[in-house]
Amino acid sequence: MLITSYFMFKADNIIIKIANSIDLEGIVKLQSENQKSKGGTLSSELNINQIEEMMKV
């Protein structure tokens, strides 16, 4: 699997880990704050149940 990503900034203190159910509310909030209507780059939004289902895969 090829995964490509980019960062708009460089920071040495970024920690990336696998999310779990404790992270759901934060994921939904972050997603909402990054919608195009708020100046972000996301064009669609998943609800908390959809995100939780994706975590099960």
mmCIF file of C-alpha atoms in Angstrom:
data_model
loop_
_atom_site.group_PDB
_atom_site.id
_atom_site.type_symbol
_atom_site.label_atom_id
_atom_site.label_comp_id
_atom_site.label_asym_id
_atom_site.label_seq_id
_atom_site.Cartn_x
_atom_site.Cartn_y
_atom_site.Cartn_z
ATOM 1 C CA MET A 1 0.000 0.000 0.000
ATOM 2 C CA LEU A 2 1.334 3.415 -0.948
ATOM 3 C CA ILE A 3 0.611 6.177 1.520
ATOM 4 C CA THR A 4 1.507 9.736 0.707
ATOM 5 C CA SER A 5 1.038 12.676 3.009
ATOM 6 C CA TYR A 6 2.277 16.185 3.507
ATOM 7 C CA PHE A 7 2.531 18.629 6.356
ATOM 8 C CA MET A 8 1.995 22.351 6.030
ATOM 9 C CA PHE A 9 4.506 22.874 8.826
ATOM 10 C CA LYS A 10 7.410 21.076 10.412
ATOM 11 C CA ALA A 11 7.379 20.120 14.066
ATOM 12 C CA ASP A 12 9.596 17.669 15.853
ATOM 13 C CA ASN A 13 7.076 17.049 18.605
ATOM 14 C CA ILE A 14 4.283 15.448 16.522
ATOM 15 C CA ILE A 15 3.217 12.004 17.693
ATOM 16 C CA ILE A 16 1.059 9.868 15.394
ATOM 17 C CA LYS A 17 -0.731 6.845 16.835
ATOM 18 C CA ILE A 18 -3.710 4.627 16.083
ATOM 19 C CA ALA A 19 -6.908 6.226 17.348
ATOM 20 C CA ASN A 20 -9.372 4.456 19.609
ATOM 21 C CA SER A 21 -12.866 5.158 20.956
ATOM 22 C CA ILE A 22 -11.509 7.635 23.506
ATOM 23 C CA ASP A 23 -10.405 9.819 20.561
ATOM 24 C CA LEU A 24 -13.789 9.931 18.779
ATOM 25 C CA GLU A 25 -15.063 13.260 20.087
ATOM 26 C CA GLY A 26 -11.730 14.929 19.296
ATOM 27 C CA ILE A 27 -11.706 13.470 15.786
ATOM 28 C CA VAL A 28 -15.215 14.791 15.122
ATOM 29 C CA LYS A 29 -14.247 18.238 16.470
ATOM 30 C CA LEU A 30 -11.018 18.362 14.431
ATOM 31 C CA GLN A 31 -12.897 17.260 11.309
ATOM 32 C CA SER A 32 -15.512 19.980 11.835
ATOM 33 C CA GLU A 33 -12.866 22.669 12.305
ATOM 34 C CA ASN A 34 -11.165 21.672 9.037
ATOM 35 C CA GLN A 35 -14.169 21.933 6.716
ATOM 36 C CA LYS A 36 -13.780 24.096 3.594
ATOM 37 C CA SER A 37 -16.465 26.444 4.925
ATOM 38 C CA LYS A 38 -14.114 27.235 7.828
ATOM 39 C CA GLY A 39 -11.003 27.660 5.678
ATOM 40 C CA GLY A 40 -9.897 24.016 5.876
ATOM 41 C CA THR A 41 -9.406 21.413 3.172
ATOM 42 C CA LEU A 42 -12.100 18.846 4.005
ATOM 43 C CA SER A 43 -15.137 18.840 1.724
ATOM 44 C CA SER A 44 -17.301 16.257 3.494
ATOM 45 C CA GLU A 45 -18.008 15.203 7.054
ATOM 46 C CA LEU A 46 -18.498 11.821 8.715
ATOM 47 C CA ASN A 47 -20.618 11.434 11.822
ATOM 48 C CA ILE A 48 -19.281 9.827 14.996
ATOM 49 C CA ASN A 49 -20.940 6.470 14.191
ATOM 50 C CA GLN A 50 -19.317 6.313 10.748
ATOM 51 C CA ILE A 51 -15.893 7.033 12.206
ATOM 52 C CA GLU A 52 -16.402 4.409 14.921
ATOM 53 C CA GLU A 53 -17.332 1.802 12.280
ATOM 54 C CA MET A 54 -14.212 2.636 10.276
ATOM 55 C CA MET A 55 -12.102 2.033 13.379
ATOM 56 C CA LYS A 56 -13.392 -1.545 13.586
ATOM 57 C CA VAL A 57 -11.920 -2.484 10.208
#
